[in-house]
Amino acid sequence: MKITGGKVFDLEHGFVERDVCFDGALITPDSGDGGCYDAAGCYVIPGLTDVHFHGCRGADLSDGDADGLQTMAEYELSRGVTQICPAGMTLLEDRLTRVCRTAAEHKKANRPGADLVGINLEGPFLSMAKKGAQNGEWLHAPDVPMLRRLMEASEGLVKLVSVAPEEPGALDFIKEVSEDVTVSVAHTTADYNTALEAFRCGAREVTHLFNAMPAFTHRAPGVVGAAMDSPWARVELICDGVHIHQSVVRAVFKMFGPDRVVLISDTMRAAGMSDGQYDLGGQNVIVKGPLATLEDGTIAGSVTDLMACTKTAVSFGIPLADAVRAAAVNPAKAIGIFDRVGSLEPGKRANVAVLDSDLELKAVFFHGKQVV
């Protein structure tokens, strides 16, 4: 198969005019049999990886439901998100165990839809003061044995875990688990020094930068400043046009550079659905247009998708190549799968999205087959 005539995302040069060839499920230097797709006037980019979304089309990872997880995978694939690492909410351990086991079974069954490449445990090791839309009754102190049990139940799928570093035992927790899972600073009251120590102990990411953490100010730079001063740390950014002002989106790309920003959608089950009332981690969420809130007005995830967030980032002034890097390359690196996906180099999976000149999705190729 060969995709011809398009402007192709290139790791070094942004976009170049060349063909993308694949033989079977892998990208190759030359095309095998299987026809040709004319992408003239279009952009050809790697399939995206969303490392932080909760659900869509009425389903949520936290339901622990196999059919719901398949619904999520199929919807995300239809939007050009070819790899998913959905996030669980703060739940009791028995429910999180069910979530992990359901995900492991889904992975082994090779069910339809985007590849399930991991699980993101956003809770329960968070701060009550910055819990946001997390259920405070189920928060838990950082607990290494508990995390190990969940990792075992997931059969290796747990790739990200969030923690508030100011909580008792959190820094020791980070030191002990950071070699086995990406630790992300999240839902926290940590000041600059505490957050900096968390990064020195092994944390490598920040969950939805600016949201559920102290503000970045000139005398108290907090988590944002500590992350900026830790060059190995990546930062998640919700670019749905609701969570973060467009000026701040531009500032983040300038402060951190396009290699350290990870675009996420943070979508909930209402994504792809109509306005109404929905559940998120056992709490009622009201959706009206692009805004999802708890009954007290707290923003509760988004109702978009990662491809739409990428387009929104570009509308805010982010160069397309930088936005694609943040939605395809960096998240794949964050969870250790960049050797297989995230760019259009020979040997990688033939997971490809084609966008028209307005950045609307025109086609999706998954494991070498056109599915959209």
PDB file of C-alpha atoms in Angstrom, residues 7 60 106 122 174 222:
ATOM      1  CA  LYS A   7       2.602  16.441   3.122  1.00  0.00           C
ATOM      2  CA  ASP A  60     -15.931   4.808  30.844  1.00  0.00           C
ATOM      3  CA  HIS A 106      -9.469  -6.877  26.351  1.00  0.00           C
ATOM      4  CA  GLU A 122      -5.084   8.999  37.787  1.00  0.00           C
ATOM      5  CA  ILE A 174       7.982   7.745  43.749  1.00  0.00           C
ATOM      6  CA  GLY A 222       4.737  25.760  42.183  1.00  0.00           C
TER       7      GLY A 222
END
